[in-house]
The first five atom37 places (N, CA, C, CB, O) and aatype in JSON, in Angstrom:
{
  "aatype": [12, 10, 16, 6, 11, 12, 5, 3, 0, 10, 2, 5, 5, 19, 2, 0, 6, 10, 18, 15, 0, 18, 10, 18, 10, 0, 12, 6, 0, 18, 13, 11, 15, 9, 2, 10, 14, 7, 13, 0, 2, 17, 12, 15, 19, 5, 16, 5, 6, 6, 10, 10, 8, 0, 12, 11, 9, 18, 3, 13, 9, 2, 5, 1, 2, 7, 1, 19, 16, 10],
  "atom_mask": [
    [1, 1, 1, 1, 1],
    [1, 1, 1, 1, 1],
    [1, 1, 1, 1, 1],
    [1, 1, 1, 1, 1],
    [1, 1, 1, 1, 1],
    [1, 1, 1, 1, 1],
    [1, 1, 1, 1, 1],
    [1, 1, 1, 1, 1],
    [1, 1, 1, 1, 1],
    [1, 1, 1, 1, 1],
    [1, 1, 1, 1, 1],
    [1, 1, 1, 1, 1],
    [1, 1, 1, 1, 1],
    [1, 1, 1, 1, 1],
    [1, 1, 1, 1, 1],
    [1, 1, 1, 1, 1],
    [1, 1, 1, 1, 1],
    [1, 1, 1, 1, 1],
    [1, 1, 1, 1, 1],
    [1, 1, 1, 1, 1],
    [1, 1, 1, 1, 1],
    [1, 1, 1, 1, 1],
    [1, 1, 1, 1, 1],
    [1, 1, 1, 1, 1],
    [1, 1, 1, 1, 1],
    [1, 1, 1, 1, 1],
    [1, 1, 1, 1, 1],
    [1, 1, 1, 1, 1],
    [1, 1, 1, 1, 1],
    [1, 1, 1, 1, 1],
    [1, 1, 1, 1, 1],
    [1, 1, 1, 1, 1],
    [1, 1, 1, 1, 1],
    [1, 1, 1, 1, 1],
    [1, 1, 1, 1, 1],
    [1, 1, 1, 1, 1],
    [1, 1, 1, 1, 1],
    [1, 1, 1, 0, 1],
    [1, 1, 1, 1, 1],
    [1, 1, 1, 1, 1],
    [1, 1, 1, 1, 1],
    [1, 1, 1, 1, 1],
    [1, 1, 1, 1, 1],
    [1, 1, 1, 1, 1],
    [1, 1, 1, 1, 1],
    [1, 1, 1, 1, 1],
    [1, 1, 1, 1, 1],
    [1, 1, 1, 1, 1],
    [1, 1, 1, 1, 1],
    [1, 1, 1, 1, 1],
    [1, 1, 1, 1, 1],
    [1, 1, 1, 1, 1],
    [1, 1, 1, 1, 1],
    [1, 1, 1, 1, 1],
    [1, 1, 1, 1, 1],
    [1, 1, 1, 1, 1],
    [1, 1, 1, 1, 1],
    [1, 1, 1, 1, 1],
    [1, 1, 1, 1, 1],
    [1, 1, 1, 1, 1],
    [1, 1, 1, 1, 1],
    [1, 1, 1, 1, 1],
    [1, 1, 1, 1, 1],
    [1, 1, 1, 1, 1],
    [1, 1, 1, 1, 1],
    [1, 1, 1, 0, 1],
    [1, 1, 1, 1, 1],
    [1, 1, 1, 1, 1],
    [1, 1, 1, 1, 1],
    [1, 1, 1, 1, 1]
  ],
  "atom_positions": [
    [[0.83, -1.18, 0.0], [0.0, 0.0, 0.0], [0.89, 1.25, 0.0], [-0.95, -0.01, 1.21], [1.87, 1.33, 0.73]],
    [[0.51, 2.2, -0.83], [1.28, 3.44, -0.93], [0.64, 4.53, -0.07], [1.37, 3.91, -2.39], [-0.58, 4.61, 0.05]],
    [[1.49, 5.34, 0.54], [0.95, 6.51, 1.22], [0.46, 7.49, 0.15], [2.01, 7.17, 2.17], [0.89, 7.43, -1.0]],
    [[-0.41, 8.38, 0.54], [-0.92, 9.37, -0.41], [0.21, 10.25, -0.95], [-2.0, 10.25, 0.25], [0.24, 10.58, -2.13]],
    [[1.13, 10.62, -0.05], [2.27, 11.45, -0.47], [3.12, 10.72, -1.51], [3.13, 11.83, 0.76], [3.52, 11.32, -2.51]],
    [[3.39, 9.44, -1.28], [4.2, 8.66, -2.21], [3.46, 8.47, -3.53], [4.56, 7.29, -1.61], [4.06, 8.61, -4.6]],
    [[2.18, 8.16, -3.47], [1.39, 7.98, -4.69], [1.38, 9.27, -5.51], [-0.06, 7.57, -4.34], [1.52, 9.22, -6.74]],
    [[1.22, 10.4, -4.86], [1.23, 11.68, -5.57], [2.58, 11.93, -6.25], [0.91, 12.83, -4.61], [2.63, 12.38, -7.4]],
    [[3.66, 11.64, -5.53], [5.0, 11.83, -6.1], [5.23, 10.9, -7.29], [6.07, 11.58, -5.03], [5.78, 11.33, -8.31]],
    [[4.8, 9.65, -7.17], [4.96, 8.71, -8.28], [4.12, 9.13, -9.47], [4.58, 7.29, -7.83], [4.57, 9.02, -10.61]],
    [[2.91, 9.59, -9.23], [2.07, 10.06, -10.33], [2.67, 11.28, -11.03], [0.67, 10.38, -9.82], [2.6, 11.4, -12.25]],
    [[3.27, 12.17, -10.25], [3.94, 13.32, -10.87], [5.08, 12.84, -11.77], [4.49, 14.27, -9.78], [5.29, 13.39, -12.85]],
    [[5.8, 11.82, -11.32], [6.92, 11.31, -12.11], [6.43, 10.62, -13.38], [7.76, 10.36, -11.29], [7.03, 10.78, -14.44]],
    [[5.35, 9.84, -13.27], [4.78, 9.21, -14.47], [4.44, 10.28, -15.5], [3.51, 8.38, -14.12], [4.77, 10.14, -16.68]],
    [[3.79, 11.33, -15.05], [3.4, 12.39, -15.96], [4.6, 13.13, -16.54], [2.49, 13.36, -15.26], [4.57, 13.54, -17.7]],
    [[5.64, 13.32, -15.75], [6.86, 13.96, -16.25], [7.52, 13.09, -17.32], [7.84, 14.23, -15.1], [8.0, 13.61, -18.33]],
    [[7.55, 11.79, -17.09], [8.14, 10.87, -18.07], [7.34, 10.9, -19.38], [8.2, 9.44, -17.5], [7.92, 10.9, -20.46]],
    [[6.03, 10.9, -19.27], [5.18, 10.94, -20.47], [5.32, 12.26, -21.21], [3.72, 10.69, -20.1], [5.31, 12.29, -22.44]],
    [[5.44, 13.34, -20.47], [5.64, 14.65, -21.09], [6.97, 14.68, -21.86], [5.62, 15.77, -20.02], [7.05, 15.18, -22.98]],
    [[8.01, 14.13, -21.23], [9.31, 14.06, -21.9], [9.23, 13.22, -23.17], [10.38, 13.49, -20.96], [9.8, 13.58, -24.2]],
    [[8.52, 12.1, -23.1], [8.36, 11.25, -24.27], [7.66, 12.02, -25.39], [7.56, 9.98, -23.92], [8.04, 11.91, -26.56]],
    [[6.66, 12.8, -25.03], [5.92, 13.6, -26.01], [6.84, 14.62, -26.67], [4.72, 14.31, -25.34], [6.78, 14.83, -27.88]],
    [[7.69, 15.26, -25.88], [8.62, 16.23, -26.45], [9.62, 15.57, -27.39], [9.37, 16.96, -25.33], [9.89, 16.09, -28.47]],
    [[10.16, 14.43, -26.98], [11.08, 13.71, -27.86], [10.39, 13.27, -29.15], [11.66, 12.48, -27.13], [10.99, 13.32, -30.22]],
    [[9.15, 12.86, -29.05], [8.4, 12.46, -30.24], [8.21, 13.65, -31.18], [7.03, 11.87, -29.84], [8.31, 13.5, -32.4]],
    [[7.93, 14.81, -30.61], [7.79, 16.02, -31.42], [9.1, 16.35, -32.13], [7.33, 17.22, -30.56], [9.11, 16.73, -33.3]],
    [[10.21, 16.2, -31.41], [11.51, 16.46, -32.02], [11.81, 15.44, -33.12], [12.62, 16.43, -30.96], [12.38, 15.79, -34.16]],
    [[11.43, 14.2, -32.89], [11.6, 13.17, -33.92], [10.85, 13.55, -35.19], [11.12, 11.81, -33.41], [11.38, 13.45, -36.3]],
    [[9.62, 13.98, -35.02], [8.81, 14.38, -36.19], [9.46, 15.55, -36.93], [7.38, 14.77, -35.75], [9.48, 15.58, -38.16]],
    [[9.99, 16.5, -36.18], [10.66, 17.64, -36.81], [11.88, 17.19, -37.6], [11.07, 18.67, -35.76], [12.06, 17.57, -38.75]],
    [[12.71, 16.37, -36.98], [13.92, 15.92, -37.68], [13.58, 15.1, -38.92], [14.8, 15.09, -36.74], [14.28, 15.19, -39.93]],
    [[12.52, 14.31, -38.85], [12.09, 13.59, -40.06], [11.66, 14.56, -41.14], [10.93, 12.62, -39.73], [11.93, 14.35, -42.32]],
    [[10.99, 15.64, -40.73], [10.46, 16.6, -41.71], [11.57, 17.36, -42.44], [9.55, 17.59, -41.03], [11.36, 17.84, -43.55]],
    [[12.74, 17.46, -41.82], [13.85, 18.16, -42.49], [14.93, 17.17, -42.94], [14.46, 19.21, -41.54], [16.08, 17.54, -43.17]],
    [[14.52, 15.91, -43.06], [15.36, 14.86, -43.62], [16.67, 14.66, -42.86], [15.67, 15.18, -45.05], [17.76, 14.65, -43.44]],
    [[16.54, 14.51, -41.54], [17.67, 14.17, -40.71], [17.35, 12.86, -39.98], [18.0, 15.32, -39.69], [17.02, 12.87, -38.8]],
    [[17.44, 11.74, -40.7], [17.02, 10.46, -40.13], [17.83, 10.0, -38.92], [17.08, 9.42, -41.18], [17.29, 9.34, -38.04]],
    [[19.09, 10.34, -38.87], [19.91, 9.95, -37.72], [19.44, 10.63, -36.44], [0.0, 0.0, 0.0], [19.3, 9.98, -35.4]],
    [[19.19, 11.92, -36.52], [18.67, 12.65, -35.37], [17.28, 12.13, -35.01], [18.62, 14.16, -35.66], [16.95, 11.98, -33.83]],
    [[16.46, 11.87, -36.03], [15.11, 11.35, -35.79], [15.18, 10.01, -35.05], [14.35, 11.19, -37.13], [14.41, 9.77, -34.12]],
    [[16.08, 9.17, -35.48], [16.24, 7.86, -34.82], [16.64, 8.03, -33.36], [17.27, 7.01, -35.57], [16.12, 7.35, -32.48]],
    [[17.59, 8.94, -33.11], [18.03, 9.18, -31.74], [16.85, 9.64, -30.86], [19.15, 10.24, -31.71], [16.71, 9.2, -29.72]],
    [[16.02, 10.51, -31.4], [14.85, 10.98, -30.65], [13.85, 9.85, -30.43], [14.17, 12.16, -31.38], [13.18, 9.81, -29.4]],
    [[13.74, 8.95, -31.39], [12.86, 7.8, -31.24], [13.34, 6.91, -30.09], [12.8, 6.99, -32.55], [12.53, 6.42, -29.29]],
    [[14.64, 6.71, -30.0], [15.21, 5.92, -28.91], [14.91, 6.59, -27.57], [16.74, 5.74, -29.1], [14.55, 5.92, -26.6]],
    [[15.06, 7.9, -27.52], [14.79, 8.63, -26.28], [13.31, 8.54, -25.89], [15.21, 10.1, -26.42], [12.98, 8.4, -24.72]],
    [[12.44, 8.62, -26.9], [11.0, 8.49, -26.64], [10.7, 7.15, -25.99], [10.2, 8.63, -27.95], [10.0, 7.08, -24.99]],
    [[11.24, 6.09, -26.56], [10.99, 4.74, -26.04], [11.53, 4.59, -24.61], [11.62, 3.69, -26.96], [10.91, 3.92, -23.78]],
    [[12.66, 5.2, -24.34], [13.24, 5.12, -23.0], [12.33, 5.8, -21.97], [14.64, 5.76, -22.97], [12.1, 5.27, -20.89]],
    [[11.81, 6.98, -22.32], [10.92, 7.68, -21.4], [9.62, 6.91, -21.19], [10.62, 9.09, -21.92], [9.09, 6.87, -20.08]],
    [[9.11, 6.31, -22.25], [7.89, 5.5, -22.11], [8.14, 4.28, -21.22], [7.39, 5.04, -23.49], [7.27, 3.9, -20.44]],
    [[9.31, 3.68, -21.34], [9.66, 2.56, -20.49], [9.68, 2.98, -19.02], [11.02, 1.97, -20.9], [9.15, 2.28, -18.16]],
    [[10.29, 4.13, -18.75], [10.32, 4.64, -17.37], [8.9, 4.85, -16.86], [11.12, 5.96, -17.29], [8.56, 4.43, -15.75]],
    [[8.07, 5.49, -17.67], [6.69, 5.79, -17.25], [5.93, 4.51, -16.95], [5.96, 6.58, -18.35], [5.22, 4.43, -15.95]],
    [[6.08, 3.51, -17.79], [5.33, 2.27, -17.6], [5.82, 1.47, -16.38], [5.43, 1.4, -18.84], [5.03, 0.79, -15.73]],
    [[7.1, 1.56, -16.08], [7.61, 0.89, -14.88], [6.97, 1.49, -13.63], [9.15, 1.0, -14.8], [6.56, 0.77, -12.72]],
    [[6.89, 2.81, -13.59], [6.28, 3.47, -12.44], [4.78, 3.22, -12.42], [6.56, 4.99, -12.46], [4.2, 2.98, -11.36]],
    [[4.15, 3.26, -13.58], [2.72, 2.97, -13.72], [2.4, 1.58, -13.14], [2.28, 3.04, -15.21], [1.47, 1.42, -12.35]],
    [[3.18, 0.6, -13.55], [2.99, -0.77, -13.06], [3.25, -0.86, -11.55], [3.92, -1.74, -13.81], [2.53, -1.56, -10.84]],
    [[4.26, -0.16, -11.08], [4.58, -0.16, -9.65], [3.39, 0.35, -8.83], [5.83, 0.72, -9.37], [3.04, -0.24, -7.81]],
    [[2.79, 1.43, -9.28], [1.63, 1.99, -8.57], [0.48, 0.98, -8.57], [1.19, 3.32, -9.22], [-0.13, 0.73, -7.54]],
    [[0.2, 0.42, -9.73], [-0.92, -0.53, -9.83], [-0.69, -1.81, -9.02], [-1.15, -0.9, -11.29], [-1.63, -2.35, -8.44]],
    [[0.53, -2.28, -8.98], [0.84, -3.49, -8.22], [0.65, -3.3, -6.72], [2.27, -3.93, -8.5], [0.49, -4.27, -5.98]],
    [[0.66, -2.05, -6.29], [0.49, -1.76, -4.87], [-0.89, -1.2, -4.58], [1.56, -0.79, -4.4], [-1.1, -0.52, -3.58]],
    [[-1.83, -1.5, -5.49], [-3.22, -1.08, -5.35], [-3.38, 0.43, -5.24], [-3.84, -1.74, -4.15], [-4.3, 0.93, -4.58]],
    [[-2.47, 1.16, -5.88], [-2.58, 2.61, -5.93], [-3.45, 3.03, -7.1], [0.0, 0.0, 0.0], [-3.98, 2.19, -7.83]],
    [[-3.58, 4.31, -7.26], [-4.38, 4.85, -8.37], [-3.48, 5.73, -9.23], [-5.62, 5.64, -7.84], [-2.92, 6.71, -8.74]],
    [[-3.37, 5.39, -10.49], [-2.6, 6.18, -11.43], [-3.49, 7.31, -11.94], [-2.07, 5.3, -12.61], [-4.63, 7.08, -12.34]],
    [[-2.96, 8.51, -11.9], [-3.67, 9.66, -12.46], [-2.81, 10.28, -13.55], [-4.02, 10.71, -11.36], [-1.67, 10.67, -13.32]],
    [[-3.39, 10.36, -14.73], [-2.67, 10.92, -15.88], [-3.27, 12.25, -16.26], [-2.7, 9.95, -17.09], [-2.81, 12.89, -17.2]]
  ]
}
């Protein structure tokens, strides 16, 4: 069971990770639009890493009967 303070902190982190993933995805789209596939690929890797972080925390909250708020 998570304390409310811990659950709130974890939810803030999930949202920060998802926000970062969104920014990296936007940068990937930009680099693709100006034909820089190497940079686009790097941003894609970063997007996936942030999503992985978010999902690990998401699962952690759910496994402890917490409530994820996005």
